[in-house]
């Protein structure tokens, strides 16, 4: 769709941030980055200079936020960021042999890794949560999960973002998602829409319905998580 038509579209009229980006693109096409009035666009300069792009390339790559944090943001060789305390990962159920926060940031496959349900506001909820730290934010545009060795495949879940760890925004909603269908499988999804442009500190994968496991349908069984996007 031509940029001029995007500028006149309903989505531009109803989503100011999208409209702003369209106008930036039109200005870029018409004037280029060196045009004085475009170069004075403070918001564009800030986003370009203060955010590092961490781009998804393939499942299990080394380009995401958790891997980047494990190198102390590019300063040395990788170590598990949970052990290095650059990333904090928590689960809805207490830590145990099979509910280990280090596993989700590890580069080593774990056959059994799950977070069990807890009661929150009168409802049962199971989740894994990542805190990228008080001095960091991420505009998330892609994420990866890996199934553990079980056949408890997720079908109903959300990826959410938060600034305070209390109020959550849905970044991607999965309803009867059949993508994961074998143990140990990687799977990745893009984040689209205006929320991909919103920076958050906290991210969580939360079940919203039962898995395919009949005995423990509300355990969320993943052994790897990675986030991508524009990191600050």
mmCIF file with all atom_site columns, C-alpha atoms in Angstrom:
data_model
loop_
_atom_site.group_PDB
_atom_site.id
_atom_site.type_symbol
_atom_site.label_atom_id
_atom_site.label_alt_id
_atom_site.label_comp_id
_atom_site.label_asym_id
_atom_site.label_entity_id
_atom_site.label_seq_id
_atom_site.pdbx_PDB_ins_code
_atom_site.Cartn_x
_atom_site.Cartn_y
_atom_site.Cartn_z
_atom_site.occupancy
_atom_site.B_iso_or_equiv
_atom_site.pdbx_formal_charge
_atom_site.auth_seq_id
_atom_site.auth_comp_id
_atom_site.auth_asym_id
_atom_site.auth_atom_id
_atom_site.pdbx_PDB_model_num
ATOM 1   C CA . UNK A 1 1   ? 0.000  0.000   0.000  1.00 0.00 ? 1   UNK A CA 1
ATOM 2   C CA . UNK A 1 2   ? 1.479  3.439   -0.961 1.00 0.00 ? 2   UNK A CA 1
ATOM 3   C CA . UNK A 1 3   ? 2.500  5.567   2.018  1.00 0.00 ? 3   UNK A CA 1
ATOM 4   C CA . UNK A 1 4   ? 0.079  8.335   1.055  1.00 0.00 ? 4   UNK A CA 1
ATOM 5   C CA . UNK A 1 5   ? -2.833 5.891   1.256  1.00 0.00 ? 5   UNK A CA 1
ATOM 6   C CA . UNK A 1 6   ? -1.568 4.663   4.633  1.00 0.00 ? 6   UNK A CA 1
ATOM 7   C CA . UNK A 1 7   ? -1.537 8.260   5.851  1.00 0.00 ? 7   UNK A CA 1
ATOM 8   C CA . UNK A 1 8   ? -5.230 8.565   4.936  1.00 0.00 ? 8   UNK A CA 1
ATOM 9   C CA . UNK A 1 9   ? -6.222 5.158   6.321  1.00 0.00 ? 9   UNK A CA 1
ATOM 10  C CA . UNK A 1 10  ? -8.404 4.488   9.362  1.00 0.00 ? 10  UNK A CA 1
ATOM 11  C CA . UNK A 1 11  ? -5.505 2.963   11.276 1.00 0.00 ? 11  UNK A CA 1
ATOM 12  C CA . UNK A 1 12  ? -3.516 6.213   10.946 1.00 0.00 ? 12  UNK A CA 1
ATOM 13  C CA . UNK A 1 13  ? -6.482 8.228   12.127 1.00 0.00 ? 13  UNK A CA 1
ATOM 14  C CA . UNK A 1 14  ? -7.058 6.052   15.182 1.00 0.00 ? 14  UNK A CA 1
ATOM 15  C CA . UNK A 1 15  ? -3.482 5.154   16.209 1.00 0.00 ? 15  UNK A CA 1
ATOM 16  C CA . UNK A 1 16  ? -1.322 8.288   16.655 1.00 0.00 ? 16  UNK A CA 1
ATOM 17  C CA . UNK A 1 17  ? 1.956  6.380   16.971 1.00 0.00 ? 17  UNK A CA 1
ATOM 18  C CA . UNK A 1 18  ? 1.309  4.565   13.675 1.00 0.00 ? 18  UNK A CA 1
ATOM 19  C CA . UNK A 1 19  ? 0.416  7.859   11.992 1.00 0.00 ? 19  UNK A CA 1
ATOM 20  C CA . UNK A 1 20  ? 3.660  9.384   13.264 1.00 0.00 ? 20  UNK A CA 1
ATOM 21  C CA . UNK A 1 21  ? 5.731  6.535   11.824 1.00 0.00 ? 21  UNK A CA 1
ATOM 22  C CA . UNK A 1 22  ? 3.973  6.822   8.458  1.00 0.00 ? 22  UNK A CA 1
ATOM 23  C CA . UNK A 1 23  ? 4.737  10.547  8.357  1.00 0.00 ? 23  UNK A CA 1
ATOM 24  C CA . UNK A 1 24  ? 8.370  9.790   9.227  1.00 0.00 ? 24  UNK A CA 1
ATOM 25  C CA . UNK A 1 25  ? 8.543  7.309   6.344  1.00 0.00 ? 25  UNK A CA 1
ATOM 26  C CA . UNK A 1 26  ? 7.030  9.807   3.910  1.00 0.00 ? 26  UNK A CA 1
ATOM 27  C CA . UNK A 1 27  ? 9.534  12.434  5.020  1.00 0.00 ? 27  UNK A CA 1
ATOM 28  C CA . UNK A 1 28  ? 12.374 9.957   4.595  1.00 0.00 ? 28  UNK A CA 1
ATOM 29  C CA . UNK A 1 29  ? 11.268 9.088   1.051  1.00 0.00 ? 29  UNK A CA 1
ATOM 30  C CA . UNK A 1 30  ? 10.824 12.731  0.089  1.00 0.00 ? 30  UNK A CA 1
ATOM 31  C CA . UNK A 1 31  ? 13.885 14.255  1.757  1.00 0.00 ? 31  UNK A CA 1
ATOM 32  C CA . UNK A 1 32  ? 16.262 11.580  2.996  1.00 0.00 ? 32  UNK A CA 1
ATOM 33  C CA . UNK A 1 33  ? 17.914 11.449  6.388  1.00 0.00 ? 33  UNK A CA 1
ATOM 34  C CA . UNK A 1 34  ? 20.197 14.431  5.677  1.00 0.00 ? 34  UNK A CA 1
ATOM 35  C CA . UNK A 1 35  ? 17.415 16.946  5.114  1.00 0.00 ? 35  UNK A CA 1
ATOM 36  C CA . UNK A 1 36  ? 17.761 19.551  7.906  1.00 0.00 ? 36  UNK A CA 1
ATOM 37  C CA . UNK A 1 37  ? 14.125 19.607  8.993  1.00 0.00 ? 37  UNK A CA 1
ATOM 38  C CA . UNK A 1 38  ? 14.041 15.806  9.122  1.00 0.00 ? 38  UNK A CA 1
ATOM 39  C CA . UNK A 1 39  ? 17.324 15.630  10.993 1.00 0.00 ? 39  UNK A CA 1
ATOM 40  C CA . UNK A 1 40  ? 15.833 17.895  13.635 1.00 0.00 ? 40  UNK A CA 1
ATOM 41  C CA . UNK A 1 41  ? 13.114 15.343  14.385 1.00 0.00 ? 41  UNK A CA 1
ATOM 42  C CA . UNK A 1 42  ? 14.058 14.758  18.012 1.00 0.00 ? 42  UNK A CA 1
ATOM 43  C CA . UNK A 1 43  ? 11.892 11.697  18.495 1.00 0.00 ? 43  UNK A CA 1
ATOM 44  C CA . UNK A 1 44  ? 13.448 9.928   15.511 1.00 0.00 ? 44  UNK A CA 1
ATOM 45  C CA . UNK A 1 45  ? 16.960 10.803  16.688 1.00 0.00 ? 45  UNK A CA 1
ATOM 46  C CA . UNK A 1 46  ? 16.242 9.560   20.209 1.00 0.00 ? 46  UNK A CA 1
ATOM 47  C CA . UNK A 1 47  ? 14.814 6.256   19.063 1.00 0.00 ? 47  UNK A CA 1
ATOM 48  C CA . UNK A 1 48  ? 17.654 5.719   16.597 1.00 0.00 ? 48  UNK A CA 1
ATOM 49  C CA . UNK A 1 49  ? 20.431 6.558   19.065 1.00 0.00 ? 49  UNK A CA 1
ATOM 50  C CA . UNK A 1 50  ? 19.193 5.162   22.376 1.00 0.00 ? 50  UNK A CA 1
ATOM 51  C CA . UNK A 1 51  ? 17.639 1.848   21.294 1.00 0.00 ? 51  UNK A CA 1
ATOM 52  C CA . UNK A 1 52  ? 19.659 -1.112  20.077 1.00 0.00 ? 52  UNK A CA 1
ATOM 53  C CA . UNK A 1 53  ? 17.927 -3.377  17.586 1.00 0.00 ? 53  UNK A CA 1
ATOM 54  C CA . UNK A 1 54  ? 18.022 -7.038  18.599 1.00 0.00 ? 54  UNK A CA 1
ATOM 55  C CA . UNK A 1 55  ? 16.610 -8.762  15.536 1.00 0.00 ? 55  UNK A CA 1
ATOM 56  C CA . UNK A 1 56  ? 15.153 -12.265 15.386 1.00 0.00 ? 56  UNK A CA 1
ATOM 57  C CA . UNK A 1 57  ? 16.921 -14.353 12.736 1.00 0.00 ? 57  UNK A CA 1
ATOM 58  C CA . UNK A 1 58  ? 16.055 -17.953 13.591 1.00 0.00 ? 58  UNK A CA 1
ATOM 59  C CA . UNK A 1 59  ? 14.891 -20.136 16.452 1.00 0.00 ? 59  UNK A CA 1
ATOM 60  C CA . UNK A 1 60  ? 17.571 -20.461 19.122 1.00 0.00 ? 60  UNK A CA 1
ATOM 61  C CA . UNK A 1 61  ? 19.812 -17.746 17.689 1.00 0.00 ? 61  UNK A CA 1
ATOM 62  C CA . UNK A 1 62  ? 22.093 -15.499 19.763 1.00 0.00 ? 62  UNK A CA 1
ATOM 63  C CA . UNK A 1 63  ? 20.435 -12.186 18.916 1.00 0.00 ? 63  UNK A CA 1
ATOM 64  C CA . UNK A 1 64  ? 17.825 -11.785 21.655 1.00 0.00 ? 64  UNK A CA 1
ATOM 65  C CA . UNK A 1 65  ? 17.647 -9.791  24.868 1.00 0.00 ? 65  UNK A CA 1
ATOM 66  C CA . UNK A 1 66  ? 18.413 -12.648 27.258 1.00 0.00 ? 66  UNK A CA 1
ATOM 67  C CA . UNK A 1 67  ? 21.519 -13.621 25.309 1.00 0.00 ? 67  UNK A CA 1
ATOM 68  C CA . UNK A 1 68  ? 22.610 -9.978  25.058 1.00 0.00 ? 68  UNK A CA 1
ATOM 69  C CA . UNK A 1 69  ? 22.190 -9.553  28.829 1.00 0.00 ? 69  UNK A CA 1
ATOM 70  C CA . UNK A 1 70  ? 24.287 -12.690 29.335 1.00 0.00 ? 70  UNK A CA 1
ATOM 71  C CA . UNK A 1 71  ? 27.211 -10.934 27.647 1.00 0.00 ? 71  UNK A CA 1
ATOM 72  C CA . UNK A 1 72  ? 26.754 -7.900  29.937 1.00 0.00 ? 72  UNK A CA 1
ATOM 73  C CA . UNK A 1 73  ? 25.334 -6.142  26.878 1.00 0.00 ? 73  UNK A CA 1
ATOM 74  C CA . UNK A 1 74  ? 28.208 -6.991  24.568 1.00 0.00 ? 74  UNK A CA 1
ATOM 75  C CA . UNK A 1 75  ? 31.070 -6.596  27.070 1.00 0.00 ? 75  UNK A CA 1
ATOM 76  C CA . UNK A 1 76  ? 32.260 -10.202 27.518 1.00 0.00 ? 76  UNK A CA 1
ATOM 77  C CA . UNK A 1 77  ? 31.578 -13.847 26.708 1.00 0.00 ? 77  UNK A CA 1
ATOM 78  C CA . UNK A 1 78  ? 28.138 -15.211 27.513 1.00 0.00 ? 78  UNK A CA 1
ATOM 79  C CA . UNK A 1 79  ? 27.163 -16.516 30.937 1.00 0.00 ? 79  UNK A CA 1
ATOM 80  C CA . UNK A 1 80  ? 23.632 -17.323 32.059 1.00 0.00 ? 80  UNK A CA 1
ATOM 81  C CA . UNK A 1 81  ? 22.079 -13.891 32.726 1.00 0.00 ? 81  UNK A CA 1
ATOM 82  C CA . UNK A 1 82  ? 20.077 -15.207 35.693 1.00 0.00 ? 82  UNK A CA 1
ATOM 83  C CA . UNK A 1 83  ? 23.324 -16.268 37.388 1.00 0.00 ? 83  UNK A CA 1
ATOM 84  C CA . UNK A 1 84  ? 24.933 -12.962 36.368 1.00 0.00 ? 84  UNK A CA 1
ATOM 85  C CA . UNK A 1 85  ? 21.884 -11.150 37.842 1.00 0.00 ? 85  UNK A CA 1
ATOM 86  C CA . UNK A 1 86  ? 21.384 -9.045  34.735 1.00 0.00 ? 86  UNK A CA 1
ATOM 87  C CA . UNK A 1 87  ? 17.999 -10.738 34.171 1.00 0.00 ? 87  UNK A CA 1
ATOM 88  C CA . UNK A 1 88  ? 15.467 -11.958 36.725 1.00 0.00 ? 88  UNK A CA 1
ATOM 89  C CA . UNK A 1 89  ? 13.062 -14.778 35.850 1.00 0.00 ? 89  UNK A CA 1
ATOM 90  C CA . UNK A 1 90  ? 10.265 -15.888 38.144 1.00 0.00 ? 90  UNK A CA 1
ATOM 91  C CA . UNK A 1 91  ? 7.462  -18.443 37.908 1.00 0.00 ? 91  UNK A CA 1
ATOM 92  C CA . UNK A 1 92  ? 3.918  -18.691 39.181 1.00 0.00 ? 92  UNK A CA 1
ATOM 93  C CA . UNK A 1 93  ? 4.882  -21.702 41.318 1.00 0.00 ? 93  UNK A CA 1
ATOM 94  C CA . UNK A 1 94  ? 7.723  -21.984 43.887 1.00 0.00 ? 94  UNK A CA 1
ATOM 95  C CA . UNK A 1 95  ? 11.258 -22.844 42.736 1.00 0.00 ? 95  UNK A CA 1
ATOM 96  C CA . UNK A 1 96  ? 11.988 -26.554 42.563 1.00 0.00 ? 96  UNK A CA 1
ATOM 97  C CA . UNK A 1 97  ? 14.053 -29.079 40.667 1.00 0.00 ? 97  UNK A CA 1
ATOM 98  C CA . UNK A 1 98  ? 11.763 -28.644 37.660 1.00 0.00 ? 98  UNK A CA 1
ATOM 99  C CA . UNK A 1 99  ? 10.821 -24.986 38.162 1.00 0.00 ? 99  UNK A CA 1
ATOM 100 C CA . UNK A 1 100 ? 14.234 -23.393 37.764 1.00 0.00 ? 100 UNK A CA 1
ATOM 101 C CA . UNK A 1 101 ? 14.518 -19.844 36.441 1.00 0.00 ? 101 UNK A CA 1
ATOM 102 C CA . UNK A 1 102 ? 18.034 -20.457 35.118 1.00 0.00 ? 102 UNK A CA 1
ATOM 103 C CA . UNK A 1 103 ? 16.693 -22.996 32.638 1.00 0.00 ? 103 UNK A CA 1
ATOM 104 C CA . UNK A 1 104 ? 14.681 -20.491 30.588 1.00 0.00 ? 104 UNK A CA 1
ATOM 105 C CA . UNK A 1 105 ? 17.782 -18.381 29.950 1.00 0.00 ? 105 UNK A CA 1
ATOM 106 C CA . UNK A 1 106 ? 20.088 -21.359 29.427 1.00 0.00 ? 106 UNK A CA 1
ATOM 107 C CA . UNK A 1 107 ? 21.529 -22.564 26.154 1.00 0.00 ? 107 UNK A CA 1
ATOM 108 C CA . UNK A 1 108 ? 21.166 -26.187 27.331 1.00 0.00 ? 108 UNK A CA 1
ATOM 109 C CA . UNK A 1 109 ? 17.995 -28.188 26.693 1.00 0.00 ? 109 UNK A CA 1
ATOM 110 C CA . UNK A 1 110 ? 16.045 -29.246 29.785 1.00 0.00 ? 110 UNK A CA 1
ATOM 111 C CA . UNK A 1 111 ? 13.687 -32.207 29.448 1.00 0.00 ? 111 UNK A CA 1
ATOM 112 C CA . UNK A 1 112 ? 11.357 -31.239 32.307 1.00 0.00 ? 112 UNK A CA 1
ATOM 113 C CA . UNK A 1 113 ? 10.699 -27.563 32.991 1.00 0.00 ? 113 UNK A CA 1
ATOM 114 C CA . UNK A 1 114 ? 7.368  -26.144 34.052 1.00 0.00 ? 114 UNK A CA 1
ATOM 115 C CA . UNK A 1 115 ? 5.606  -23.473 36.089 1.00 0.00 ? 115 UNK A CA 1
ATOM 116 C CA . UNK A 1 116 ? 2.516  -24.620 37.931 1.00 0.00 ? 116 UNK A CA 1
ATOM 117 C CA . UNK A 1 117 ? -0.662 -22.655 38.598 1.00 0.00 ? 117 UNK A CA 1
ATOM 118 C CA . UNK A 1 118 ? -1.301 -20.296 41.486 1.00 0.00 ? 118 UNK A CA 1
ATOM 119 C CA . UNK A 1 119 ? -4.432 -18.472 42.618 1.00 0.00 ? 119 UNK A CA 1
ATOM 120 C CA . UNK A 1 120 ? -4.452 -14.776 41.675 1.00 0.00 ? 120 UNK A CA 1
ATOM 121 C CA . UNK A 1 121 ? -7.555 -12.612 42.193 1.00 0.00 ? 121 UNK A CA 1
ATOM 122 C CA . UNK A 1 122 ? -9.600 -15.750 42.651 1.00 0.00 ? 122 UNK A CA 1
ATOM 123 C CA . UNK A 1 123 ? -8.393 -17.344 39.413 1.00 0.00 ? 123 UNK A CA 1
ATOM 124 C CA . UNK A 1 124 ? -5.847 -20.063 38.672 1.00 0.00 ? 124 UNK A CA 1
ATOM 125 C CA . UNK A 1 125 ? -2.901 -18.733 36.672 1.00 0.00 ? 125 UNK A CA 1
ATOM 126 C CA . UNK A 1 126 ? 0.389  -20.215 35.443 1.00 0.00 ? 126 UNK A CA 1
ATOM 127 C CA . UNK A 1 127 ? 3.190  -18.071 34.023 1.00 0.00 ? 127 UNK A CA 1
ATOM 128 C CA . UNK A 1 128 ? 6.880  -17.427 33.524 1.00 0.00 ? 128 UNK A CA 1
ATOM 129 C CA . UNK A 1 129 ? 7.981  -13.787 33.909 1.00 0.00 ? 129 UNK A CA 1
ATOM 130 C CA . UNK A 1 130 ? 11.136 -11.970 32.798 1.00 0.00 ? 130 UNK A CA 1
ATOM 131 C CA . UNK A 1 131 ? 12.378 -8.736  34.370 1.00 0.00 ? 131 UNK A CA 1
ATOM 132 C CA . UNK A 1 132 ? 15.014 -7.140  32.130 1.00 0.00 ? 132 UNK A CA 1
ATOM 133 C CA . UNK A 1 133 ? 16.012 -4.713  34.900 1.00 0.00 ? 133 UNK A CA 1
ATOM 134 C CA . UNK A 1 134 ? 15.138 -1.263  36.262 1.00 0.00 ? 134 UNK A CA 1
ATOM 135 C CA . UNK A 1 135 ? 17.424 0.548   33.836 1.00 0.00 ? 135 UNK A CA 1
ATOM 136 C CA . UNK A 1 136 ? 16.191 -1.222  30.696 1.00 0.00 ? 136 UNK A CA 1
ATOM 137 C CA . UNK A 1 137 ? 13.154 -1.384  28.452 1.00 0.00 ? 137 UNK A CA 1
ATOM 138 C CA . UNK A 1 138 ? 12.280 -3.326  25.328 1.00 0.00 ? 138 UNK A CA 1
ATOM 139 C CA . UNK A 1 139 ? 9.913  -2.627  22.453 1.00 0.00 ? 139 UNK A CA 1
ATOM 140 C CA . UNK A 1 140 ? 9.262  -6.302  21.725 1.00 0.00 ? 140 UNK A CA 1
ATOM 141 C CA . UNK A 1 141 ? 8.571  -7.322  18.123 1.00 0.00 ? 141 UNK A CA 1
ATOM 142 C CA . UNK A 1 142 ? 9.347  -11.070 18.215 1.00 0.00 ? 142 UNK A CA 1
ATOM 143 C CA . UNK A 1 143 ? 9.678  -13.862 20.746 1.00 0.00 ? 143 UNK A CA 1
ATOM 144 C CA . UNK A 1 144 ? 10.671 -17.529 20.940 1.00 0.00 ? 144 UNK A CA 1
ATOM 145 C CA . UNK A 1 145 ? 9.590  -20.392 23.196 1.00 0.00 ? 145 UNK A CA 1
ATOM 146 C CA . UNK A 1 146 ? 10.830 -23.962 23.410 1.00 0.00 ? 146 UNK A CA 1
ATOM 147 C CA . UNK A 1 147 ? 8.722  -26.869 24.567 1.00 0.00 ? 147 UNK A CA 1
ATOM 148 C CA . UNK A 1 148 ? 10.245 -29.077 27.245 1.00 0.00 ? 148 UNK A CA 1
ATOM 149 C CA . UNK A 1 149 ? 10.324 -32.859 26.781 1.00 0.00 ? 149 UNK A CA 1
ATOM 150 C CA . UNK A 1 150 ? 6.659  -33.334 27.644 1.00 0.00 ? 150 UNK A CA 1
ATOM 151 C CA . UNK A 1 151 ? 3.583  -33.436 25.430 1.00 0.00 ? 151 UNK A CA 1
ATOM 152 C CA . UNK A 1 152 ? 1.825  -30.722 27.434 1.00 0.00 ? 152 UNK A CA 1
ATOM 153 C CA . UNK A 1 153 ? 1.585  -28.400 24.444 1.00 0.00 ? 153 UNK A CA 1
ATOM 154 C CA . UNK A 1 154 ? 0.343  -24.854 24.947 1.00 0.00 ? 154 UNK A CA 1
ATOM 155 C CA . UNK A 1 155 ? -2.772 -23.949 22.991 1.00 0.00 ? 155 UNK A CA 1
ATOM 156 C CA . UNK A 1 156 ? -4.111 -20.888 24.835 1.00 0.00 ? 156 UNK A CA 1
ATOM 157 C CA . UNK A 1 157 ? -1.692 -18.300 26.185 1.00 0.00 ? 157 UNK A CA 1
ATOM 158 C CA . UNK A 1 158 ? -0.660 -14.652 25.984 1.00 0.00 ? 158 UNK A CA 1
ATOM 159 C CA . UNK A 1 159 ? 2.643  -12.825 25.815 1.00 0.00 ? 159 UNK A CA 1
ATOM 160 C CA . UNK A 1 160 ? 2.277  -9.724  27.960 1.00 0.00 ? 160 UNK A CA 1
ATOM 161 C CA . UNK A 1 161 ? 4.340  -6.646  28.786 1.00 0.00 ? 161 UNK A CA 1
ATOM 162 C CA . UNK A 1 162 ? 4.351  -4.408  31.849 1.00 0.00 ? 162 UNK A CA 1
ATOM 163 C CA . UNK A 1 163 ? 6.182  -1.396  33.212 1.00 0.00 ? 163 UNK A CA 1
ATOM 164 C CA . UNK A 1 164 ? 5.600  -2.243  36.877 1.00 0.00 ? 164 UNK A CA 1
ATOM 165 C CA . UNK A 1 165 ? 4.998  -6.022  36.963 1.00 0.00 ? 165 UNK A CA 1
ATOM 166 C CA . UNK A 1 166 ? 1.396  -5.458  38.041 1.00 0.00 ? 166 UNK A CA 1
ATOM 167 C CA . UNK A 1 167 ? -0.553 -3.986  35.137 1.00 0.00 ? 167 UNK A CA 1
ATOM 168 C CA . UNK A 1 168 ? -0.227 -6.101  31.995 1.00 0.00 ? 168 UNK A CA 1
ATOM 169 C CA . UNK A 1 169 ? -0.702 -5.377  28.289 1.00 0.00 ? 169 UNK A CA 1
ATOM 170 C CA . UNK A 1 170 ? -1.274 -8.190  25.804 1.00 0.00 ? 170 UNK A CA 1
ATOM 171 C CA . UNK A 1 171 ? 1.397  -8.194  23.107 1.00 0.00 ? 171 UNK A CA 1
ATOM 172 C CA . UNK A 1 172 ? 0.235  -11.379 21.410 1.00 0.00 ? 172 UNK A CA 1
ATOM 173 C CA . UNK A 1 173 ? -2.853 -13.488 22.127 1.00 0.00 ? 173 UNK A CA 1
ATOM 174 C CA . UNK A 1 174 ? -2.844 -17.183 21.189 1.00 0.00 ? 174 UNK A CA 1
ATOM 175 C CA . UNK A 1 175 ? -6.204 -18.913 20.822 1.00 0.00 ? 175 UNK A CA 1
ATOM 176 C CA . UNK A 1 176 ? -6.076 -22.629 19.978 1.00 0.00 ? 176 UNK A CA 1
ATOM 177 C CA . UNK A 1 177 ? -2.569 -22.187 18.561 1.00 0.00 ? 177 UNK A CA 1
ATOM 178 C CA . UNK A 1 178 ? -1.472 -25.555 17.118 1.00 0.00 ? 178 UNK A CA 1
ATOM 179 C CA . UNK A 1 179 ? 2.120  -24.539 16.322 1.00 0.00 ? 179 UNK A CA 1
ATOM 180 C CA . UNK A 1 180 ? 3.876  -26.626 18.967 1.00 0.00 ? 180 UNK A CA 1
ATOM 181 C CA . UNK A 1 181 ? 3.299  -30.311 18.313 1.00 0.00 ? 181 UNK A CA 1
ATOM 182 C CA . UNK A 1 182 ? 6.403  -32.212 19.461 1.00 0.00 ? 182 UNK A CA 1
ATOM 183 C CA . UNK A 1 183 ? 8.681  -32.321 22.526 1.00 0.00 ? 183 UNK A CA 1
ATOM 184 C CA . UNK A 1 184 ? 11.678 -30.000 22.453 1.00 0.00 ? 184 UNK A CA 1
ATOM 185 C CA . UNK A 1 185 ? 10.276 -27.926 19.599 1.00 0.00 ? 185 UNK A CA 1
ATOM 186 C CA . UNK A 1 186 ? 11.200 -24.283 19.131 1.00 0.00 ? 186 UNK A CA 1
ATOM 187 C CA . UNK A 1 187 ? 8.517  -21.868 17.950 1.00 0.00 ? 187 UNK A CA 1
ATOM 188 C CA . UNK A 1 188 ? 8.593  -18.121 17.323 1.00 0.00 ? 188 UNK A CA 1
ATOM 189 C CA . UNK A 1 189 ? 5.998  -15.452 16.654 1.00 0.00 ? 189 UNK A CA 1
ATOM 190 C CA . UNK A 1 190 ? 6.059  -11.780 15.605 1.00 0.00 ? 190 UNK A CA 1
ATOM 191 C CA . UNK A 1 191 ? 4.470  -9.035  17.683 1.00 0.00 ? 191 UNK A CA 1
ATOM 192 C CA . UNK A 1 192 ? 2.445  -6.750  15.429 1.00 0.00 ? 192 UNK A CA 1
ATOM 193 C CA . UNK A 1 193 ? 0.311  -3.684  16.000 1.00 0.00 ? 193 UNK A CA 1
ATOM 194 C CA . UNK A 1 194 ? 0.831  -0.551  18.092 1.00 0.00 ? 194 UNK A CA 1
ATOM 195 C CA . UNK A 1 195 ? 1.908  -2.449  21.232 1.00 0.00 ? 195 UNK A CA 1
ATOM 196 C CA . UNK A 1 196 ? 5.090  -3.511  19.425 1.00 0.00 ? 196 UNK A CA 1
ATOM 197 C CA . UNK A 1 197 ? 6.091  0.174   19.667 1.00 0.00 ? 197 UNK A CA 1
ATOM 198 C CA . UNK A 1 198 ? 5.537  0.383   23.423 1.00 0.00 ? 198 UNK A CA 1
ATOM 199 C CA . UNK A 1 199 ? 8.555  -0.169  25.707 1.00 0.00 ? 199 UNK A CA 1
ATOM 200 C CA . UNK A 1 200 ? 8.206  -2.484  28.708 1.00 0.00 ? 200 UNK A CA 1
ATOM 201 C CA . UNK A 1 201 ? 10.443 -3.728  31.503 1.00 0.00 ? 201 UNK A CA 1
ATOM 202 C CA . UNK A 1 202 ? 8.565  -6.924  32.417 1.00 0.00 ? 202 UNK A CA 1
ATOM 203 C CA . UNK A 1 203 ? 7.375  -9.672  30.087 1.00 0.00 ? 203 UNK A CA 1
ATOM 204 C CA . UNK A 1 204 ? 5.472  -12.849 30.849 1.00 0.00 ? 204 UNK A CA 1
ATOM 205 C CA . UNK A 1 205 ? 4.050  -15.880 29.102 1.00 0.00 ? 205 UNK A CA 1
ATOM 206 C CA . UNK A 1 206 ? 0.767  -16.723 30.826 1.00 0.00 ? 206 UNK A CA 1
ATOM 207 C CA . UNK A 1 207 ? -1.621 -19.604 30.192 1.00 0.00 ? 207 UNK A CA 1
ATOM 208 C CA . UNK A 1 208 ? -5.218 -18.628 29.451 1.00 0.00 ? 208 UNK A CA 1
ATOM 209 C CA . UNK A 1 209 ? -6.543 -22.151 28.868 1.00 0.00 ? 209 UNK A CA 1
ATOM 210 C CA . UNK A 1 210 ? -5.571 -25.803 29.310 1.00 0.00 ? 210 UNK A CA 1
ATOM 211 C CA . UNK A 1 211 ? -2.643 -27.471 27.574 1.00 0.00 ? 211 UNK A CA 1
ATOM 212 C CA . UNK A 1 212 ? -2.970 -30.823 25.804 1.00 0.00 ? 212 UNK A CA 1
ATOM 213 C CA . UNK A 1 213 ? -1.909 -32.707 28.953 1.00 0.00 ? 213 UNK A CA 1
ATOM 214 C CA . UNK A 1 214 ? -4.873 -34.396 30.641 1.00 0.00 ? 214 UNK A CA 1
ATOM 215 C CA . UNK A 1 215 ? -3.268 -34.969 34.058 1.00 0.00 ? 215 UNK A CA 1
ATOM 216 C CA . UNK A 1 216 ? -1.819 -31.477 34.684 1.00 0.00 ? 216 UNK A CA 1
ATOM 217 C CA . UNK A 1 217 ? -3.427 -29.232 32.044 1.00 0.00 ? 217 UNK A CA 1
ATOM 218 C CA . UNK A 1 218 ? -2.473 -25.949 33.718 1.00 0.00 ? 218 UNK A CA 1
ATOM 219 C CA . UNK A 1 219 ? 1.294  -26.397 33.930 1.00 0.00 ? 219 UNK A CA 1
ATOM 220 C CA . UNK A 1 220 ? 3.129  -24.232 31.412 1.00 0.00 ? 220 UNK A CA 1
ATOM 221 C CA . UNK A 1 221 ? 5.916  -26.486 30.164 1.00 0.00 ? 221 UNK A CA 1
ATOM 222 C CA . UNK A 1 222 ? 8.645  -24.500 28.425 1.00 0.00 ? 222 UNK A CA 1
ATOM 223 C CA . UNK A 1 223 ? 12.427 -24.703 28.809 1.00 0.00 ? 223 UNK A CA 1
ATOM 224 C CA . UNK A 1 224 ? 13.540 -21.628 26.849 1.00 0.00 ? 224 UNK A CA 1
ATOM 225 C CA . UNK A 1 225 ? 12.369 -18.076 26.280 1.00 0.00 ? 225 UNK A CA 1
ATOM 226 C CA . UNK A 1 226 ? 13.864 -15.298 24.194 1.00 0.00 ? 226 UNK A CA 1
ATOM 227 C CA . UNK A 1 227 ? 12.689 -11.776 23.358 1.00 0.00 ? 227 UNK A CA 1
ATOM 228 C CA . UNK A 1 228 ? 13.631 -9.486  20.471 1.00 0.00 ? 228 UNK A CA 1
ATOM 229 C CA . UNK A 1 229 ? 13.053 -5.917  19.438 1.00 0.00 ? 229 UNK A CA 1
ATOM 230 C CA . UNK A 1 230 ? 14.437 -2.463  20.272 1.00 0.00 ? 230 UNK A CA 1
ATOM 231 C CA . UNK A 1 231 ? 16.338 -2.542  23.568 1.00 0.00 ? 231 UNK A CA 1
ATOM 232 C CA . UNK A 1 232 ? 17.234 0.424   25.734 1.00 0.00 ? 232 UNK A CA 1
#
